[in-house]
CSV table of C-alpha atoms and ligand atoms in Angstrom, one decimal:
chain,number,residue,atom,x,y,z
A,8,MET,CA,80.4,144.7,103.9
A,9,SER,CA,82.2,141.7,105.5
A,10,ALA,CA,82.7,141.4,109.2
A,11,PRO,CA,85.5,143.5,110.7
A,12,THR,CA,88.8,141.7,111.2
A,13,LYS,CA,90.6,144.5,113.0
A,14,ARG,CA,89.7,146.7,115.9
A,15,LEU,CA,89.7,150.5,115.7
A,16,TYR,CA,89.6,152.7,118.8
A,17,ILE,CA,89.0,156.4,118.2
A,18,LYS,CA,89.0,158.9,121.1
A,19,THR,CA,87.6,162.3,120.3
A,20,TYR,CA,88.5,165.6,122.0
A,21,GLY,CA,87.3,169.2,121.3
A,22,CYS,CA,84.4,170.4,119.2
A,23,GLN,CA,81.6,168.8,117.3
A,24,MET,CA,83.7,169.2,114.1
A,25,ASN,CA,86.0,166.6,115.6
A,26,VAL,CA,83.0,164.3,116.4
A,27,TYR,CA,82.0,164.5,112.7
A,28,ASP,CA,85.6,163.9,111.5
A,29,SER,CA,85.9,160.8,113.8
A,30,GLU,CA,82.8,159.3,112.2
A,31,ARG,CA,84.2,160.0,108.8
A,32,MET,CA,87.6,158.4,109.7
A,33,ALA,CA,85.7,155.3,110.8
A,34,ASP,CA,83.8,155.4,107.4
A,35,VAL,CA,87.0,155.4,105.4
A,36,LEU,CA,88.6,152.7,107.5
A,37,ALA,CA,85.7,150.3,107.5
A,38,PRO,CA,86.4,148.9,104.0
A,39,LEU,CA,89.8,147.9,105.2
A,40,GLY,CA,88.3,145.7,107.8
A,41,TYR,CA,88.3,148.0,110.8
A,42,GLY,CA,85.4,147.8,113.2
A,43,MET,CA,84.9,150.2,116.1
A,44,THR,CA,85.7,149.2,119.7
A,45,ASP,CA,85.1,151.1,122.9
A,46,GLU,CA,88.4,150.4,124.6
A,47,PRO,CA,91.9,151.0,123.5
A,48,GLU,CA,93.1,147.7,125.0
A,49,GLY,CA,93.4,145.1,122.3
A,50,ALA,CA,92.9,147.7,119.5
A,51,ASP,CA,94.9,147.2,116.3
A,52,LEU,CA,94.6,150.9,115.5
A,53,VAL,CA,94.2,153.8,117.9
A,54,VAL,CA,93.3,157.2,116.7
A,55,LEU,CA,93.4,160.2,119.1
A,56,ASN,CA,91.4,163.0,117.4
A,57,THR,CA,92.8,166.0,119.3
A,58,CYS,CA,92.0,169.6,120.3
A,59,HIS,CA,94.4,172.4,120.6
A,60,ILE,CA,92.1,175.2,121.7
A,61,ARG,CA,93.3,175.6,125.3
A,62,GLU,CA,96.4,174.4,127.1
A,63,LYS,CA,94.5,171.8,129.2
A,64,ALA,CA,93.0,170.2,126.1
A,65,THR,CA,96.4,169.7,124.6
A,66,GLU,CA,97.9,168.3,127.8
A,67,LYS,CA,95.1,165.7,128.1
A,68,VAL,CA,96.3,164.3,124.8
A,69,TYR,CA,99.8,163.9,125.9
A,70,SER,CA,98.8,162.2,129.1
A,71,GLU,CA,96.5,159.8,127.2
A,72,LEU,CA,99.4,159.0,124.9
A,73,GLY,CA,101.3,157.9,128.0
A,74,TYR,CA,98.7,155.2,128.7
A,75,ILE,CA,98.5,154.2,125.1
A,76,LYS,CA,102.3,153.7,125.0
A,77,GLN,CA,102.0,151.2,127.8
A,78,MET,CA,99.2,149.3,126.1
A,79,LYS,CA,101.2,149.3,122.9
A,80,GLN,CA,104.2,147.8,124.7
A,81,ALA,CA,102.0,145.2,126.4
A,82,ARG,CA,100.6,144.2,123.0
A,83,ALA,CA,104.0,144.0,121.5
A,84,GLU,CA,105.1,141.6,124.3
A,85,ALA,CA,102.1,139.5,123.4
A,86,GLY,CA,103.2,139.3,119.8
A,87,ALA,CA,100.6,141.7,118.4
A,88,SER,CA,100.8,145.3,117.2
A,89,MET,CA,99.1,148.6,117.7
A,90,THR,CA,99.3,151.5,115.3
A,91,VAL,CA,98.9,154.9,117.0
A,92,VAL,CA,97.7,157.8,115.0
A,93,VAL,CA,97.4,161.4,116.3
A,94,ALA,CA,94.8,163.4,114.3
A,95,GLY,CA,93.0,166.7,114.8
A,96,CYS,CA,94.2,170.1,115.8
A,97,VAL,CA,97.2,169.2,117.9
A,98,ALA,CA,98.4,167.1,115.0
A,99,GLN,CA,98.1,170.1,112.7
A,100,ALA,CA,99.7,172.6,115.2
A,101,GLU,CA,102.5,170.5,116.7
A,102,GLY,CA,103.2,168.1,113.9
A,103,GLU,CA,106.6,166.4,114.1
A,104,GLN,CA,107.1,167.5,117.8
A,105,ILE,CA,104.5,165.0,118.8
A,106,MET,CA,106.6,162.1,117.6
A,107,ILE,CA,109.6,163.5,119.3
A,108,ARG,CA,107.7,163.9,122.6
A,109,GLN,CA,106.0,160.5,122.3
A,110,GLN,CA,107.8,157.8,120.5
A,111,ALA,CA,104.8,155.5,120.5
A,112,VAL,CA,103.1,157.6,117.8
A,113,ASP,CA,103.3,156.1,114.3
A,114,LEU,CA,101.5,158.7,112.3
A,115,VAL,CA,100.4,162.3,112.7
A,116,VAL,CA,97.6,163.4,110.4
A,117,GLY,CA,96.0,166.9,110.2
A,118,PRO,CA,92.2,167.5,109.8
A,119,GLN,CA,92.3,167.9,106.0
A,120,ALA,CA,94.1,164.6,105.3
A,121,TYR,CA,91.7,162.0,106.7
A,122,HIS,CA,90.7,160.7,103.2
A,123,GLN,CA,94.4,159.6,102.9
A,124,LEU,CA,94.3,157.5,106.1
A,125,PRO,CA,94.1,154.1,104.5
A,126,GLU,CA,97.2,154.8,102.3
A,127,LEU,CA,99.1,156.6,105.1
A,128,ILE,CA,98.5,153.7,107.5
A,129,ALA,CA,99.5,151.1,104.9
A,130,ARG,CA,102.7,153.1,104.3
A,131,THR,CA,103.4,153.3,108.0
A,132,HIS,CA,103.1,149.5,108.3
A,133,ARG,CA,105.7,149.2,105.5
A,134,LYS,CA,107.9,151.7,107.3
A,135,ARG,CA,108.1,153.6,104.1
A,136,GLY,CA,105.7,156.5,104.6
A,137,GLU,CA,106.0,160.0,105.8
A,138,ARG,CA,104.9,160.1,109.4
A,139,LEU,CA,103.3,163.5,109.0
A,140,ALA,CA,100.4,164.6,106.8
A,141,ALA,CA,99.3,168.1,107.5
A,142,ASP,CA,98.3,170.3,104.7
A,143,PHE,CA,95.1,172.4,104.1
A,144,ALA,CA,93.4,171.0,101.1
A,145,ALA,CA,89.8,170.7,102.5
A,146,ASP,CA,88.3,170.3,99.0
A,147,GLU,CA,90.3,167.1,98.4
A,148,LYS,CA,89.2,165.7,101.7
A,149,PHE,CA,85.5,166.2,101.1
A,150,ASP,CA,85.7,165.0,97.5
A,151,ALA,CA,87.4,161.8,98.6
A,152,LEU,CA,85.2,161.0,101.5
A,153,PRO,CA,82.2,158.7,100.7
A,154,VAL,CA,78.8,160.4,100.6
A,155,GLU,CA,77.4,157.4,102.4
A,156,ARG,CA,77.2,157.6,106.1
A,157,ASN,CA,76.5,155.1,108.9
A,158,PRO,CA,74.4,157.2,111.3
A,159,THR,CA,74.0,155.6,114.7
A,160,GLY,CA,70.9,157.5,115.8
A,161,VAL,CA,68.2,160.0,114.8
A,162,THR,CA,70.4,163.0,115.0
A,163,ALA,CA,73.6,163.7,113.0
A,164,PHE,CA,76.3,166.2,112.5
A,165,LEU,CA,77.1,167.4,109.0
A,166,THR,CA,80.1,169.6,108.3
A,167,VAL,CA,79.4,172.3,105.7
A,168,GLN,CA,82.2,174.8,106.3
A,169,GLU,CA,85.6,174.5,107.8
A,170,GLY,CA,88.4,176.8,108.8
A,171,CYS,CA,88.4,180.4,109.9
A,172,ASP,CA,89.6,183.8,108.5
A,173,LYS,CA,88.6,185.8,111.6
A,174,PHE,CA,91.9,185.6,113.5
A,175,CYS,CA,90.5,186.4,116.9
A,176,THR,CA,93.8,187.2,118.7
A,177,PHE,CA,93.4,184.4,121.3
A,178,CYS,CA,92.5,181.6,119.0
A,179,VAL,CA,94.4,178.8,117.3
A,180,VAL,CA,91.7,177.6,114.9
A,181,PRO,CA,92.8,179.8,111.9
A,182,TYR,CA,96.2,178.0,112.2
A,183,THR,CA,95.0,174.5,112.9
A,184,ARG,CA,92.0,174.4,110.5
A,185,GLY,CA,93.2,176.7,107.8
A,186,GLY,CA,91.2,179.3,105.9
A,187,GLU,CA,87.4,179.5,105.5
A,188,TRP,CA,86.2,176.9,103.0
A,189,SER,CA,82.7,175.9,102.2
A,190,ARG,CA,81.4,172.6,100.7
A,191,PRO,CA,79.3,172.9,97.6
A,192,VAL,CA,75.5,172.7,98.2
A,193,GLU,CA,74.9,169.6,96.1
A,194,THR,CA,77.3,167.4,98.1
A,195,ILE,CA,75.7,168.6,101.4
A,196,LEU,CA,72.2,167.9,100.1
A,197,ALA,CA,73.3,164.4,99.0
A,198,GLU,CA,74.7,163.6,102.4
A,199,ALA,CA,71.6,165.0,104.1
A,200,ARG,CA,69.3,162.9,101.9
A,201,ASP,CA,71.3,159.8,102.7
A,202,LEU,CA,71.0,160.5,106.4
A,203,ALA,CA,67.3,161.2,106.2
A,204,ALA,CA,66.7,158.0,104.3
A,205,LYS,CA,68.5,156.2,107.1
A,206,GLY,CA,66.2,157.6,109.7
A,207,VAL,CA,67.9,160.8,110.8
A,208,ARG,CA,65.3,163.4,111.7
A,209,GLU,CA,67.6,166.2,112.9
A,210,ILE,CA,70.8,167.5,111.4
A,211,THR,CA,73.2,170.0,112.9
A,212,LEU,CA,75.2,171.8,110.3
A,213,LEU,CA,78.8,172.4,111.5
A,214,GLY,CA,81.4,175.0,110.7
A,215,GLN,CA,83.9,176.9,112.7
A,216,ASN,CA,82.0,179.9,111.3
A,217,VAL,CA,79.0,178.1,110.0
A,218,ASN,CA,77.1,181.2,109.2
A,219,ALA,CA,79.9,182.4,106.9
A,220,TYR,CA,78.9,179.4,104.7
A,221,ALA,CA,79.7,180.7,101.2
A,222,GLY,CA,78.1,178.0,99.0
A,223,GLU,CA,75.3,179.2,96.7
A,224,GLY,CA,72.5,180.9,98.7
A,225,GLY,CA,74.6,181.1,101.8
A,226,LEU,CA,73.5,179.3,105.0
A,227,ALA,CA,69.9,180.6,104.7
A,228,GLY,CA,69.6,179.2,101.2
A,229,LEU,CA,71.1,175.9,102.3
A,230,ALA,CA,68.6,175.7,105.2
A,231,ARG,CA,65.7,176.4,102.8
A,232,ARG,CA,66.8,173.5,100.6
A,233,LEU,CA,67.4,171.1,103.5
A,234,ALA,CA,64.0,171.9,104.8
A,235,LYS,CA,62.5,170.4,101.7
A,236,ILE,CA,64.0,167.0,102.4
A,237,GLU,CA,61.4,164.5,103.3
A,238,GLY,CA,61.8,163.3,106.9
A,239,LEU,CA,64.3,165.9,107.9
A,240,ASP,CA,62.2,167.8,110.5
A,241,ARG,CA,64.9,169.7,112.5
A,242,ILE,CA,67.8,171.8,111.3
A,243,ARG,CA,70.4,173.3,113.7
A,244,TYR,CA,73.7,175.0,113.0
A,245,THR,CA,76.8,175.8,115.0
A,246,THR,CA,78.9,177.9,115.7
A,247,SER,CA,78.0,181.3,114.4
A,248,HIS,CA,80.0,184.5,114.4
A,249,PRO,CA,78.1,187.7,115.0
A,250,ALA,CA,79.7,189.4,112.0
A,251,ASP,CA,78.2,186.8,109.6
A,252,MET,CA,74.7,186.8,111.1
A,253,GLY,CA,73.1,188.3,108.0
A,254,ASP,CA,69.5,189.5,107.5
A,255,ASP,CA,68.7,186.5,105.2
A,256,LEU,CA,69.6,184.0,107.8
A,257,ILE,CA,67.6,185.9,110.5
A,258,ALA,CA,64.6,185.9,108.1
A,259,ALA,CA,65.0,182.2,107.6
A,260,HIS,CA,64.4,181.8,111.4
A,261,ALA,CA,61.0,183.5,111.0
A,262,GLU,CA,60.1,181.5,107.9
A,263,LEU,CA,61.3,177.9,108.4
A,264,PRO,CA,59.7,175.8,111.1
A,265,GLN,CA,62.5,173.3,110.6
A,266,LEU,CA,65.1,175.8,111.7
A,267,MET,CA,65.2,175.2,115.5
A,268,PRO,CA,64.9,178.3,117.8
A,269,TYR,CA,68.3,177.9,119.4
A,270,LEU,CA,71.3,180.0,118.4
A,271,HIS,CA,74.9,179.7,119.6
A,272,LEU,CA,76.3,183.1,119.0
A,273,PRO,CA,79.5,183.6,121.0
A,274,VAL,CA,80.2,187.2,122.2
A,275,GLN,CA,83.4,186.4,124.3
A,276,ALA,CA,83.3,189.6,126.3
A,277,GLY,CA,81.3,192.7,127.1
A,278,SER,CA,83.9,195.4,127.2
A,279,ASP,CA,84.6,197.1,123.9
A,280,LYS,CA,88.2,197.6,124.8
A,281,ILE,CA,88.7,193.9,125.3
A,282,LEU,CA,86.6,193.0,122.2
A,283,LYS,CA,88.8,195.2,120.1
A,284,ALA,CA,92.0,193.6,121.5
A,285,MET,CA,90.4,190.3,120.7
A,286,ASN,CA,89.8,191.4,117.1
A,287,ARG,CA,86.2,190.4,117.4
A,288,ALA,CA,84.7,192.9,114.9
A,289,HIS,CA,81.7,193.6,117.1
A,290,THR,CA,81.0,195.9,120.1
A,291,ALA,CA,78.8,195.0,123.0
A,292,GLU,CA,76.2,197.4,121.6
A,293,SER,CA,76.3,196.0,118.1
A,294,TYR,CA,75.9,192.5,119.5
A,295,LEU,CA,72.9,193.5,121.7
A,296,ARG,CA,71.3,195.1,118.6
A,297,LEU,CA,71.9,192.0,116.7
A,298,VAL,CA,70.2,189.8,119.4
A,299,GLU,CA,67.3,192.2,119.3
A,300,LYS,CA,66.9,191.8,115.6
A,301,ILE,CA,67.0,188.0,115.9
A,302,ARG,CA,64.4,188.1,118.6
A,303,ALA,CA,62.2,190.3,116.5
A,304,ALA,CA,62.2,187.6,113.9
A,305,ARG,CA,61.9,184.6,116.3
A,306,PRO,CA,60.8,185.9,119.7
A,307,ASP,CA,61.2,182.5,121.5
A,308,ILE,CA,64.7,181.9,120.3
A,309,ALA,CA,67.1,180.6,123.0
A,310,MET,CA,70.5,182.3,122.9
A,311,ALA,CA,73.7,180.6,123.8
A,312,GLY,CA,77.2,182.0,124.0
A,313,ASP,CA,80.9,181.5,124.7
A,314,PHE,CA,82.9,183.7,127.1
A,315,ILE,CA,86.5,184.2,127.9
A,316,VAL,CA,87.5,185.7,131.2
A,317,GLY,CA,91.0,187.1,132.0
A,318,PHE,CA,92.0,188.1,128.5
A,319,PRO,CA,95.2,190.2,128.7
A,320,GLY,CA,94.4,193.7,129.9
A,321,GLU,CA,91.0,192.8,131.4
A,322,ARG,CA,90.3,195.0,134.4
A,323,ASP,CA,87.6,194.6,136.9
A,324,ALA,CA,85.5,197.2,135.1
A,325,ASP,CA,85.9,195.2,131.8
A,326,PHE,CA,84.7,192.1,133.5
A,327,GLU,CA,81.7,193.9,135.0
A,328,ALA,CA,80.8,194.9,131.4
A,329,THR,CA,80.7,191.2,130.6
A,330,LEU,CA,78.4,190.5,133.5
A,331,GLN,CA,76.2,193.4,132.4
A,332,LEU,CA,75.9,192.1,128.8
A,333,VAL,CA,75.0,188.7,130.1
A,334,ARG,CA,72.2,190.3,132.2
A,335,GLU,CA,70.9,192.2,129.2
A,336,VAL,CA,70.9,189.2,126.8
A,337,GLY,CA,69.6,186.5,129.2
A,338,TYR,CA,71.3,183.2,128.0
A,339,ALA,CA,69.7,179.8,127.9
A,340,GLY,CA,73.1,178.2,127.9
A,341,ALA,CA,76.7,179.1,127.7
A,342,PHE,CA,80.3,177.9,127.7
A,343,SER,CA,82.8,180.0,129.7
A,344,PHE,CA,86.6,179.7,129.8
A,345,LYS,CA,89.6,181.1,131.5
A,346,TYR,CA,91.8,182.7,128.9
A,347,SER,CA,94.5,180.3,127.9
A,348,ARG,CA,97.8,181.6,126.4
A,349,ARG,CA,98.3,179.8,123.1
A,350,PRO,CA,101.8,179.8,121.6
A,351,GLY,CA,102.0,181.7,118.4
A,352,THR,CA,98.7,183.7,118.8
A,353,PRO,CA,98.9,187.5,119.0
A,354,ALA,CA,97.3,187.7,122.4
A,355,SER,CA,99.9,185.4,124.0
A,356,ALA,CA,102.4,188.2,123.5
A,357,LEU,CA,100.2,191.0,124.9
A,358,PRO,CA,101.1,192.8,128.1
A,359,GLY,CA,98.8,192.7,131.1
A,360,GLN,CA,98.4,188.9,131.3
A,361,VAL,CA,95.9,188.3,134.2
A,362,ALA,CA,96.8,186.2,137.2
A,363,ASP,CA,95.2,182.8,137.5
A,364,GLU,CA,93.5,183.5,140.8
A,365,VAL,CA,91.8,186.5,139.2
A,366,LYS,CA,90.7,184.4,136.3
A,367,GLU,CA,89.3,181.8,138.7
A,368,GLU,CA,87.4,184.3,140.7
A,369,ARG,CA,85.9,186.0,137.6
A,370,LEU,CA,85.0,182.6,136.1
A,371,ALA,CA,83.2,181.6,139.2
A,372,ARG,CA,81.1,184.8,139.3
A,373,LEU,CA,80.3,184.6,135.6
A,374,ASN,CA,79.3,180.9,135.9
A,375,ALA,CA,77.1,181.7,138.9
A,376,LEU,CA,75.2,184.2,136.7
A,377,LEU,CA,75.0,182.0,133.7
A,378,ASP,CA,73.9,179.0,135.7
A,379,GLU,CA,71.1,181.1,137.3
A,380,GLN,CA,69.9,182.2,133.8
A,381,GLN,CA,70.0,178.6,132.5
A,382,ARG,CA,68.1,177.3,135.4
A,383,ALA,CA,65.5,180.1,135.1
A,384,PHE,CA,65.1,179.5,131.4
A,385,ASN,CA,64.5,175.8,132.0
A,386,ALA,CA,62.2,176.4,134.9
A,387,SER,CA,60.1,178.8,132.7
A,388,GLN,CA,59.2,175.8,130.4
A,389,ALA,CA,57.1,174.2,133.2
A,390,GLY,CA,53.4,174.0,132.1
A,391,LYS,CA,54.2,174.2,128.4
A,392,VAL,CA,53.7,171.5,125.8
A,393,LEU,CA,56.9,171.1,123.7
A,394,PRO,CA,57.6,168.9,120.7
A,395,VAL,CA,60.3,166.5,121.8
A,396,LEU,CA,62.4,164.4,119.5
A,397,PHE,CA,63.2,161.2,121.3
A,398,GLU,CA,66.7,160.0,120.8
A,399,ARG,CA,67.4,157.2,123.1
A,400,PRO,CA,66.2,155.3,126.2
A,401,GLY,CA,66.8,157.2,129.4
A,402,ARG,CA,69.0,156.3,132.3
A,403,HIS,CA,66.2,154.5,134.2
A,404,PRO,CA,64.2,151.6,132.8
A,405,GLY,CA,61.0,152.8,131.0
A,406,GLN,CA,62.5,156.2,130.5
A,407,LEU,CA,63.0,158.1,127.3
A,408,SER,CA,65.5,160.9,126.6
A,409,GLY,CA,65.1,163.5,123.9
A,410,ARG,CA,65.5,167.2,123.1
A,411,SER,CA,63.2,170.2,123.0
A,412,PRO,CA,63.4,172.7,120.1
A,413,TYR,CA,65.6,174.8,122.5
A,414,LEU,CA,68.1,171.9,122.8
A,415,GLN,CA,67.1,171.1,126.3
A,416,ALA,CA,67.4,167.5,127.4
A,417,VAL,CA,63.9,166.1,128.2
A,418,HIS,CA,63.2,163.0,130.2
A,419,VAL,CA,59.8,161.3,130.3
A,420,ASP,CA,58.4,157.8,131.0
A,421,GLY,CA,57.4,156.2,127.7
A,422,PRO,CA,57.8,153.2,125.4
A,423,ASP,CA,61.0,152.7,123.2
A,424,ARG,CA,58.9,152.7,120.1
A,425,LEU,CA,58.7,156.5,120.4
A,426,ILE,CA,62.5,156.8,119.7
A,427,GLY,CA,62.9,158.7,116.4
A,428,GLN,CA,59.6,160.4,116.8
A,429,ILE,CA,58.7,164.0,117.6
A,430,VAL,CA,56.0,163.9,120.3
A,431,PRO,CA,54.3,166.6,122.4
A,432,VAL,CA,55.4,166.5,126.0
A,433,ARG,CA,53.9,168.4,128.8
A,434,ILE,CA,56.8,169.9,130.8
A,435,GLU,CA,56.4,169.6,134.5
A,436,ALA,CA,59.7,170.9,135.8
A,437,GLY,CA,63.0,172.3,134.6
A,438,SER,CA,66.3,172.0,136.4
A,439,LYS,CA,69.7,173.4,135.4
A,440,MET,CA,70.5,170.5,133.1
A,441,SER,CA,67.2,169.1,131.9
A,442,LEU,CA,63.4,169.1,131.7
A,443,ALA,CA,61.1,166.5,133.1
A,444,GLY,CA,57.6,165.9,131.6
A,445,VAL,CA,54.9,163.5,130.6
A,446,LEU,CA,53.6,162.4,127.2
A,447,GLU,CA,50.8,164.7,126.3
A,448,MET,CA,48.8,161.9,124.6
A,449,GLU,CA,48.7,160.0,127.9
A,450,THR,CA,47.4,163.0,129.9
A,451,ALA,CA,44.8,163.8,127.3
B,713,SAH,N1,84.5,179.4,116.0
B,713,SAH,C1,83.9,179.5,117.2
B,713,SAH,C2,84.6,179.0,118.4
B,713,SAH,C3,85.7,178.1,118.3
B,713,SAH,S1,86.6,177.8,119.8
B,713,SAH,C4,83.5,180.9,117.4
B,713,SAH,O1,84.2,181.8,117.0
B,713,SAH,O2,82.5,181.0,118.1
B,713,SAH,C5,85.3,177.6,121.0
B,713,SAH,C6,85.5,178.6,122.1
B,713,SAH,O3,86.7,178.4,122.8
B,713,SAH,C7,85.6,180.1,121.7
B,713,SAH,O4,84.3,180.6,121.4
B,713,SAH,C8,86.2,180.7,122.9
B,713,SAH,O5,85.3,181.2,123.8
B,713,SAH,C9,87.1,179.6,123.5
B,713,SAH,N2,88.5,179.8,123.2
B,713,SAH,C10,89.2,179.9,122.1
B,713,SAH,N3,90.5,180.1,122.3
B,713,SAH,C11,90.6,180.3,123.6
B,713,SAH,C12,91.7,180.6,124.5
B,713,SAH,N4,93.0,180.8,124.0
B,713,SAH,N5,91.5,180.6,125.8
B,713,SAH,C13,90.3,180.4,126.3
B,713,SAH,N6,89.2,180.1,125.6
B,713,SAH,C14,89.4,180.1,124.2
B,714,SF4,FE1,88.6,181.2,116.7
B,714,SF4,FE2,87.6,183.6,116.4
B,714,SF4,FE3,87.7,182.0,114.3
B,714,SF4,FE4,86.0,181.5,116.3
B,714,SF4,S1,86.0,183.2,114.9
B,714,SF4,S2,87.4,180.0,115.3
B,714,SF4,S3,87.2,182.2,118.1
B,714,SF4,S4,89.4,182.9,115.4
B,715,F3S,FE1,89.6,172.1,119.3
B,715,F3S,FE2,90.3,172.1,116.7
B,715,F3S,FE3,87.8,172.1,117.4
B,715,F3S,S1,91.3,173.2,118.3
B,715,F3S,S2,87.8,173.2,119.3
B,715,F3S,S3,89.2,170.5,117.8
B,715,F3S,S4,88.7,173.2,115.7
């Protein structure tokens, strides 16, 4: 490929699916002469890949667009141009409104239309195109994206499933990403083989409900086939819904050494009344039984979760039930959020909206408990020898940074040549965010 002639800046918000999509946008734009840049200043094309999940996430996008507008004007005064594209879930949810609210935006493109970007941008430049592309044809997108990837490291994301049919009453995803749709096994395997051939050792399979993957053999079947790919030593997947955590997938955790012992399985709340109002399709009890079953198959598995505090109608006793569930599970990591009222979702119209001070206070208490559990889990690794996949140089000279099987960041002193290798590390200490250790071969 010839050297890039134009500069592309992509800013990514939200979930890992957006990270994957941003890489794919760069892939489809590269043949048109676009090379990536780290700064929006001086960029010919700016793409904001946005998230609509909570109000704050959406507002960040509009404030960023304010800065971009000034840069675009400065560039115009200097006789150059800047094309501004809004992609992702805000694009899908707010469409035309974005262009009304921010005139600097040239094009709004939803998550299923990225394969059309080259054409849409060319049309925008001729001032003849639609400024909005937001439909839900996921199959066309994946068929049209190139199989070839340009991985930048030894780990990579790979989207296998998109969209959601669960309709949790608080959530915008079923509206921004459309219905559940799975890529065929063969295209996923082809992409994974290409990544492995380019030095990728760990793949994280992505889906809004990744364990609802409906291609042949389901997610367990897919994992078994991926495990056969030479060089692919680690397989992860995220995010899973408890309702789709089938026996076959649980069995795969006992059977496949490549399937890493870390599971992100959001529960959201511990009160059955709230879970029902959320339309979560599980109870606290059924979730706890599920965790037990998973641990029976893979006793060392690290559990992670998502939590929402202050859902409409949540009383003190309901919140206590969440704390109780957290105590019973014992999480290795978690994400917790204050309920955010999203326009158009059923929960936004429910009575009993909770005051912000109450949400704040509950979030602080929940986080204190989750932090304590995370710290205890990390500290419990001290003295063990863990296989660590080194991903990059660490922050200090002579340091390496990698991940344990449990997704913990691990820092050791060691030579750069170990990047891309899985090496035994003797863990000396664990703090809230990471583990510190020494290379086992040097102590031996
Ligand atoms: N599909 C994934 C989650 C996608 S959104 C799943 O079901 O697990 C990621 C997390 O954002 C959710 O798990 C939830 O905890 C949180 N979230 C979604 N909508 C929210 C809202 N309206 N307010 C606060 N948190 C929300
Ligand atoms: Fe949203 Fe629920 Fe679907 Fe997850 S399962 S994306 S929280 S609707
Ligand atoms: Fe956000 Fe869309 Fe992901 S709303 S969390 S970017 S699916």
